[in-house]
mmCIF file with all atom_site columns, C-alpha atoms in Angstrom:
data_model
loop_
_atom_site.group_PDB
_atom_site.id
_atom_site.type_symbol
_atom_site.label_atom_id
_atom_site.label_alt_id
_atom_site.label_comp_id
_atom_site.label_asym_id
_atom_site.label_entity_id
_atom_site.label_seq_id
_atom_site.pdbx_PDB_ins_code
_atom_site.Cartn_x
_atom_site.Cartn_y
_atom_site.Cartn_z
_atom_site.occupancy
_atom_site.B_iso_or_equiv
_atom_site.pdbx_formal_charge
_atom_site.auth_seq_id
_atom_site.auth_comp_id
_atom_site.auth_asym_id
_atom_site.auth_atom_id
_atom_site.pdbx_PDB_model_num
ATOM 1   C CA . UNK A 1 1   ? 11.653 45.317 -31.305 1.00 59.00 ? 1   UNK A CA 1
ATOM 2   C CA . UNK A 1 2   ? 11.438 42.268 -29.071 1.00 85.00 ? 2   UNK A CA 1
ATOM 3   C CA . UNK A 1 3   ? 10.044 42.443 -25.252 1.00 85.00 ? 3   UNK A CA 1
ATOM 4   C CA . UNK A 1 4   ? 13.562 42.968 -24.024 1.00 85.00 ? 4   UNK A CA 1
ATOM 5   C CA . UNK A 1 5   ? 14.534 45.581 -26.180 1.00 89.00 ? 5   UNK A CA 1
ATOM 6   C CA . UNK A 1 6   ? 11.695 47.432 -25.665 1.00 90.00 ? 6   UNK A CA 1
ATOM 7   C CA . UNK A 1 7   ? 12.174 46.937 -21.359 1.00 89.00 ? 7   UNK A CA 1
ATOM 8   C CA . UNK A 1 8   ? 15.841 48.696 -21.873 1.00 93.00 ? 8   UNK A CA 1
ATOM 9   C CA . UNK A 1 9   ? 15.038 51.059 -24.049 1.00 93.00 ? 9   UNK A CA 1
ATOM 10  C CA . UNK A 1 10  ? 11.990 52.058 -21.116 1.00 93.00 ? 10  UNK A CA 1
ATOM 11  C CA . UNK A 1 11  ? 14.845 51.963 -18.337 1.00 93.00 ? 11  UNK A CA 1
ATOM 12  C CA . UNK A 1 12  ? 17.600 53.475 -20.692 1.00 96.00 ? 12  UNK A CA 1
ATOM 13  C CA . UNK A 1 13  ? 14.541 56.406 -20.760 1.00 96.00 ? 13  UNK A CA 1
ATOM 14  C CA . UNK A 1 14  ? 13.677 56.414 -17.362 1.00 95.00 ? 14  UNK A CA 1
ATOM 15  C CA . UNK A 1 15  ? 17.799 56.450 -16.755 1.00 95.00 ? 15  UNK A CA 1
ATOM 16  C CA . UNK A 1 16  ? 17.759 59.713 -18.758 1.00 97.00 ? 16  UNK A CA 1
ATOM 17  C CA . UNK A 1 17  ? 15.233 61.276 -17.524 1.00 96.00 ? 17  UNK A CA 1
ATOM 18  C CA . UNK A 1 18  ? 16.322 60.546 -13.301 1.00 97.00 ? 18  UNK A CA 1
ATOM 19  C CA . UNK A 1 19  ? 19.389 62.551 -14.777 1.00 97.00 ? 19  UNK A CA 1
ATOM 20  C CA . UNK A 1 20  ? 17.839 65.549 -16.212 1.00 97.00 ? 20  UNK A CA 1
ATOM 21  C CA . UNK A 1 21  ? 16.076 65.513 -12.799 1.00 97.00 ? 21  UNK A CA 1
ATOM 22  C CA . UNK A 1 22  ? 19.282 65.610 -10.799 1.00 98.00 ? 22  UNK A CA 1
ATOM 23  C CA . UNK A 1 23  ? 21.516 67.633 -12.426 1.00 97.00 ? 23  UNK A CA 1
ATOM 24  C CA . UNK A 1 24  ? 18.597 70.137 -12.059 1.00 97.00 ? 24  UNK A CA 1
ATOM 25  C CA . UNK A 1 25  ? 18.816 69.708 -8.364  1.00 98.00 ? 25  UNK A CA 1
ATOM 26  C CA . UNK A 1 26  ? 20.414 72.975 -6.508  1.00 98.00 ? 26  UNK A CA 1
ATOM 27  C CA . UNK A 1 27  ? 22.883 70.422 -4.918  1.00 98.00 ? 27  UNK A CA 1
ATOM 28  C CA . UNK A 1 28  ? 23.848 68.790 -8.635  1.00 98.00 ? 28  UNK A CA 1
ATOM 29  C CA . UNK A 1 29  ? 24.464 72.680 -9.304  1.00 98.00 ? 29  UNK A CA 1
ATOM 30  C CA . UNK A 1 30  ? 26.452 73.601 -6.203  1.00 98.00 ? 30  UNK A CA 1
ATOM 31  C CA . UNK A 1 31  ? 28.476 70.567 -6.979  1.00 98.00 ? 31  UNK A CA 1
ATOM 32  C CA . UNK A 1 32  ? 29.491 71.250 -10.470 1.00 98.00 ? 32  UNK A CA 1
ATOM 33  C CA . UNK A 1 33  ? 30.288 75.220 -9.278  1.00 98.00 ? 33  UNK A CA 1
ATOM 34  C CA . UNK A 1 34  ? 32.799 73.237 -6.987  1.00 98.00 ? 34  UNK A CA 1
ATOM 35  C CA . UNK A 1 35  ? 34.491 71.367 -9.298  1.00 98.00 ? 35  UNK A CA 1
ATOM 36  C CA . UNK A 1 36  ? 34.867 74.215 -11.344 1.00 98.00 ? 36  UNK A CA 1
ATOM 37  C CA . UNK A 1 37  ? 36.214 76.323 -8.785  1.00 98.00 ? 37  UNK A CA 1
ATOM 38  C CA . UNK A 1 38  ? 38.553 73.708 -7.595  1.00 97.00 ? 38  UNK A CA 1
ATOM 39  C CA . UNK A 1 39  ? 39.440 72.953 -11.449 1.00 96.00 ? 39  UNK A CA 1
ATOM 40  C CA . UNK A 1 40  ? 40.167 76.809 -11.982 1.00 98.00 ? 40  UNK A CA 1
ATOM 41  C CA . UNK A 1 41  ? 42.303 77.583 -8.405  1.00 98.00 ? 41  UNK A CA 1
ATOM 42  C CA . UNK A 1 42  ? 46.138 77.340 -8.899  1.00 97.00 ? 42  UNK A CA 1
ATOM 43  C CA . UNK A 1 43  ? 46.818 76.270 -5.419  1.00 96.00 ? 43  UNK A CA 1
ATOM 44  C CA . UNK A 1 44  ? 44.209 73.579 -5.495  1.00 96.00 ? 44  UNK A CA 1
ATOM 45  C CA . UNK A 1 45  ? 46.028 72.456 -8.913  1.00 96.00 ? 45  UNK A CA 1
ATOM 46  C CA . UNK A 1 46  ? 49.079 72.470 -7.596  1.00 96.00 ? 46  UNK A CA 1
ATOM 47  C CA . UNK A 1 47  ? 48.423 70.622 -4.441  1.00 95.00 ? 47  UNK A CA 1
ATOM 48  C CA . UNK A 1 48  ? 46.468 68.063 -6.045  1.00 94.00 ? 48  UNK A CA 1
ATOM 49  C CA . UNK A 1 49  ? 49.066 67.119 -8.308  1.00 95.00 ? 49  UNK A CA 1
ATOM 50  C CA . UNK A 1 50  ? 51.495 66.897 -5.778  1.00 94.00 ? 50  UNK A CA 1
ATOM 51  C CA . UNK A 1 51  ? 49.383 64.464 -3.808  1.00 94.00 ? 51  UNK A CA 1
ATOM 52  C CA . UNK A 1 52  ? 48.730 62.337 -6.623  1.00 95.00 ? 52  UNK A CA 1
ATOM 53  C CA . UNK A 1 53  ? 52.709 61.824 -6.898  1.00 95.00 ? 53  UNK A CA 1
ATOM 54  C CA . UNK A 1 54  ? 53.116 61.068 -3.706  1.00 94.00 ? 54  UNK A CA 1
ATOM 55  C CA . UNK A 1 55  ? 49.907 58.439 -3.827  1.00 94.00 ? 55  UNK A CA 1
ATOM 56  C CA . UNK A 1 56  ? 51.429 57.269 -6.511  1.00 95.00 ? 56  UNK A CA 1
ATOM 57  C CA . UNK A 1 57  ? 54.491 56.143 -4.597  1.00 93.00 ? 57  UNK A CA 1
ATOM 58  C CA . UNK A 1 58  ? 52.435 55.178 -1.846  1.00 94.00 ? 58  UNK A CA 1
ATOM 59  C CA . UNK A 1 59  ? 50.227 52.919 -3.706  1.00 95.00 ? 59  UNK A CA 1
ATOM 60  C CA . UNK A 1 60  ? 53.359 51.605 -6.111  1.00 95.00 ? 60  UNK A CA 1
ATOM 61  C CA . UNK A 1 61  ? 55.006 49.935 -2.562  1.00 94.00 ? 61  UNK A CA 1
ATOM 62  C CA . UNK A 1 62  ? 52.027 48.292 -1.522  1.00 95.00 ? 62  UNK A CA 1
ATOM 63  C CA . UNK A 1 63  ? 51.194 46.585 -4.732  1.00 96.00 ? 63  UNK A CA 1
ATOM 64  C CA . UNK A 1 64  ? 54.865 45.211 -4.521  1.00 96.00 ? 64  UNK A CA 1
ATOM 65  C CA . UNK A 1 65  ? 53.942 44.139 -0.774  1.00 96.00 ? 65  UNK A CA 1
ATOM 66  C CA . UNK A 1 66  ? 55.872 46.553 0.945   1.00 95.00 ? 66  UNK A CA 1
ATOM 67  C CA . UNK A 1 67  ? 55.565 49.338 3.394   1.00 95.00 ? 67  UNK A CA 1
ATOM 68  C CA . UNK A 1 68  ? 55.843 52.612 2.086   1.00 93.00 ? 68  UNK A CA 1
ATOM 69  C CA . UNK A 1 69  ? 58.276 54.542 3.252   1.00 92.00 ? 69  UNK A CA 1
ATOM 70  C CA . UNK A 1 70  ? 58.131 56.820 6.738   1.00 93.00 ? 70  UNK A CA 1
ATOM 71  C CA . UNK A 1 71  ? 59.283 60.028 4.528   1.00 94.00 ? 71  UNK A CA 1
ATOM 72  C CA . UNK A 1 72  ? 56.594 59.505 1.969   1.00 91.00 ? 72  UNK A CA 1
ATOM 73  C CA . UNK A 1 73  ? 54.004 58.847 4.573   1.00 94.00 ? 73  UNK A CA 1
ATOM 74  C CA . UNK A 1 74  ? 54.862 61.780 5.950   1.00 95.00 ? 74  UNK A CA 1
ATOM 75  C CA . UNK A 1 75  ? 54.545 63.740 2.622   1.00 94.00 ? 75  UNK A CA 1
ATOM 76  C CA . UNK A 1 76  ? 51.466 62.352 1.670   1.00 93.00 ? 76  UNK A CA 1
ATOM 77  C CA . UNK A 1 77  ? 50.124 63.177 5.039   1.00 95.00 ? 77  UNK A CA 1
ATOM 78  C CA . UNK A 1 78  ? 51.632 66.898 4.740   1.00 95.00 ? 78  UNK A CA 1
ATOM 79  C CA . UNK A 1 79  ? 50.099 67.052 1.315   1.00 94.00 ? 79  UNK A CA 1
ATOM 80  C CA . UNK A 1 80  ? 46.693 65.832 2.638   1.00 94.00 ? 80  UNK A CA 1
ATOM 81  C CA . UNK A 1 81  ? 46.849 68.549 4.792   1.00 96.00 ? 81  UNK A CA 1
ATOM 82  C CA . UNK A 1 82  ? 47.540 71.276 2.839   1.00 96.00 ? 82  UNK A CA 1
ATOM 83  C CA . UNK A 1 83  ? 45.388 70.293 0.310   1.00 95.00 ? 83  UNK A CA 1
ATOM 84  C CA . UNK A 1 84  ? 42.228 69.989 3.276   1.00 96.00 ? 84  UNK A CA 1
ATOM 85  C CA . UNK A 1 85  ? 43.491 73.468 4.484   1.00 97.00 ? 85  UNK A CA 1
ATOM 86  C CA . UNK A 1 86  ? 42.250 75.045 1.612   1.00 97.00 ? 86  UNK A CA 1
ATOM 87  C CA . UNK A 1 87  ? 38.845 76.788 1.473   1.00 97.00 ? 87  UNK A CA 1
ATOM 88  C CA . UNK A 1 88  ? 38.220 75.777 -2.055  1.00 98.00 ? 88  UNK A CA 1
ATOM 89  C CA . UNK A 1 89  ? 38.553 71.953 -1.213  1.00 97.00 ? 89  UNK A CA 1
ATOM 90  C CA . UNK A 1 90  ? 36.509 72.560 1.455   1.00 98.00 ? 90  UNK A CA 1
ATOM 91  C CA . UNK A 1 91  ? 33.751 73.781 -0.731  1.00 98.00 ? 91  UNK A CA 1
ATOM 92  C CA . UNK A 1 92  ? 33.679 70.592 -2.958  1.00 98.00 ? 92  UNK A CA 1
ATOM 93  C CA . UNK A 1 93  ? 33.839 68.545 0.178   1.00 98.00 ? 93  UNK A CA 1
ATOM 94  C CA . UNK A 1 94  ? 31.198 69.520 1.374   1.00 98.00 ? 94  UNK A CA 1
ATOM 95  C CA . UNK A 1 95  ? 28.995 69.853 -2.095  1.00 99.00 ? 95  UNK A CA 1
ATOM 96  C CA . UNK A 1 96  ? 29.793 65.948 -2.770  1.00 99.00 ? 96  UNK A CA 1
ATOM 97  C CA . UNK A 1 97  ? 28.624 65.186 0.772   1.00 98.00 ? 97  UNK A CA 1
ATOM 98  C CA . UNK A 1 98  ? 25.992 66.978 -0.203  1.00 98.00 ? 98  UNK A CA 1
ATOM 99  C CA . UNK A 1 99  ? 25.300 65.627 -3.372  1.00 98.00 ? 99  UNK A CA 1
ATOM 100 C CA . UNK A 1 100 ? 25.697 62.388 -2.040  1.00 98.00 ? 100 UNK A CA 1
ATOM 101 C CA . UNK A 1 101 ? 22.892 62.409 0.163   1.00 98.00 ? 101 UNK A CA 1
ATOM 102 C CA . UNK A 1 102 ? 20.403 63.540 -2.497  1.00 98.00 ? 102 UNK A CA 1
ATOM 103 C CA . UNK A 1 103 ? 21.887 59.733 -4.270  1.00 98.00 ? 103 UNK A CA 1
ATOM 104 C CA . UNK A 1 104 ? 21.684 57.853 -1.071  1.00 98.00 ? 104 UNK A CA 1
ATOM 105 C CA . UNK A 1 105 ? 18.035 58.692 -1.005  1.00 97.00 ? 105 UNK A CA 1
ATOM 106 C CA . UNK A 1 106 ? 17.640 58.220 -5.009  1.00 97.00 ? 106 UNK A CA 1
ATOM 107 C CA . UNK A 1 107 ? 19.628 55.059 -4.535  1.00 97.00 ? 107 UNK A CA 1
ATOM 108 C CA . UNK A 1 108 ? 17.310 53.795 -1.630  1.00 96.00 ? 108 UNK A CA 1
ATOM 109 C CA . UNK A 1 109 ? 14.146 54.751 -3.802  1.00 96.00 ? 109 UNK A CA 1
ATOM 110 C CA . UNK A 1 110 ? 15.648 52.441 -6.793  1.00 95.00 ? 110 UNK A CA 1
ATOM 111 C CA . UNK A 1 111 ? 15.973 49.469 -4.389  1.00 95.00 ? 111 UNK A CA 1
ATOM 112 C CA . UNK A 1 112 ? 12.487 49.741 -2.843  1.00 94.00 ? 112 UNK A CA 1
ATOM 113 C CA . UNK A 1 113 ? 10.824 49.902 -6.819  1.00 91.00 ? 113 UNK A CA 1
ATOM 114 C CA . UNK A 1 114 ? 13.590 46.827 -7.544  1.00 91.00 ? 114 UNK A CA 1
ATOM 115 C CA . UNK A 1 115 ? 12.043 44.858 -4.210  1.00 91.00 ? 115 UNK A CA 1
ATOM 116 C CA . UNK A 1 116 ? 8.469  45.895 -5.203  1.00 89.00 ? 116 UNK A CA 1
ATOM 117 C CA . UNK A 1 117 ? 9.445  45.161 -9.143  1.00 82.00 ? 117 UNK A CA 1
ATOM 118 C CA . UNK A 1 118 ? 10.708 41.725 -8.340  1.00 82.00 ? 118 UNK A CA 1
ATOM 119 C CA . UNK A 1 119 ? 7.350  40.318 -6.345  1.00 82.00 ? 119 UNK A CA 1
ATOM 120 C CA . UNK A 1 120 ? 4.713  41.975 -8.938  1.00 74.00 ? 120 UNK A CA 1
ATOM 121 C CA . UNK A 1 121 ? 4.217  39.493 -11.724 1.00 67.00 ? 121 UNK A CA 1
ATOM 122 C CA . UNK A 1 122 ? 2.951  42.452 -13.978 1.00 60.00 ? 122 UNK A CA 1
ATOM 123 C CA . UNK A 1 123 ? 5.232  44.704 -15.341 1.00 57.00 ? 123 UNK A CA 1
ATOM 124 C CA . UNK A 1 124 ? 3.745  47.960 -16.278 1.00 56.00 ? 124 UNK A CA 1
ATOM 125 C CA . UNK A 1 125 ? 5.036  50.190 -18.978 1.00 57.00 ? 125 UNK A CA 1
ATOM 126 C CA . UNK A 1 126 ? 3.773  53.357 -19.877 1.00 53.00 ? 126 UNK A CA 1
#
């Protein structure tokens, strides 16, 4: 295996293993209980799926340069609404925000051992 091989397979581990540590995390955990609540509630189904047909509309008249239309503004707002109304939404909400901190602090750990990688002229495996 040649010296780059062998430096991806070493990041392709380390990859792994900063993912085993995250998803044990209680915040990975709360997070994927979310989903699953939010995957499993009728309501939350049902609302979701209505707002992706009106976003659909929405998002179809501004590729063609246009401006959507007032009445399915004003359904996709409705929809937004409802959809932010219910409890269950509100639990994945706030479990991604969540979530997302832990990442904002894994993501500003990768840059600082990218800055500190990128002025050492050694590279350590181990």
């Amino acid at each position: 295996m040649n010296q780059e091989n062998e430096r991806m397979s070493r990041i392709e581990e380390l990859a792994q293993s900063l993912g085993r540590a995250l998803g044990g995390t209680p915040e990975y955990r709360t997070l994927a209980r979310a989903k699953e609540c939010a995957d499993d509630d009728r309501e939350m189904t049902r609302l979701r799926n209505r707002f992706m047909k009106i976003e659909e509309s929405v998002q179809a008249a501004l590729q063609r340069g246009e401006q959507p239309a007032s009445e399915d503004m004003e359904r996709y707002e409705a929809a937004m609404g409802e959809l932010q109304a219910l409890s269950v939404y509100q639990s994945l909400v706030a479990a991604q925000a969540n979530f997302d901190r832990i990442m904002q602090r894994v993501d500003g750990a990768i840059q600082e051992g990218m800055r500190s990688g990128a002025a050492s002229p050694i590279i350590l495996t181990s």
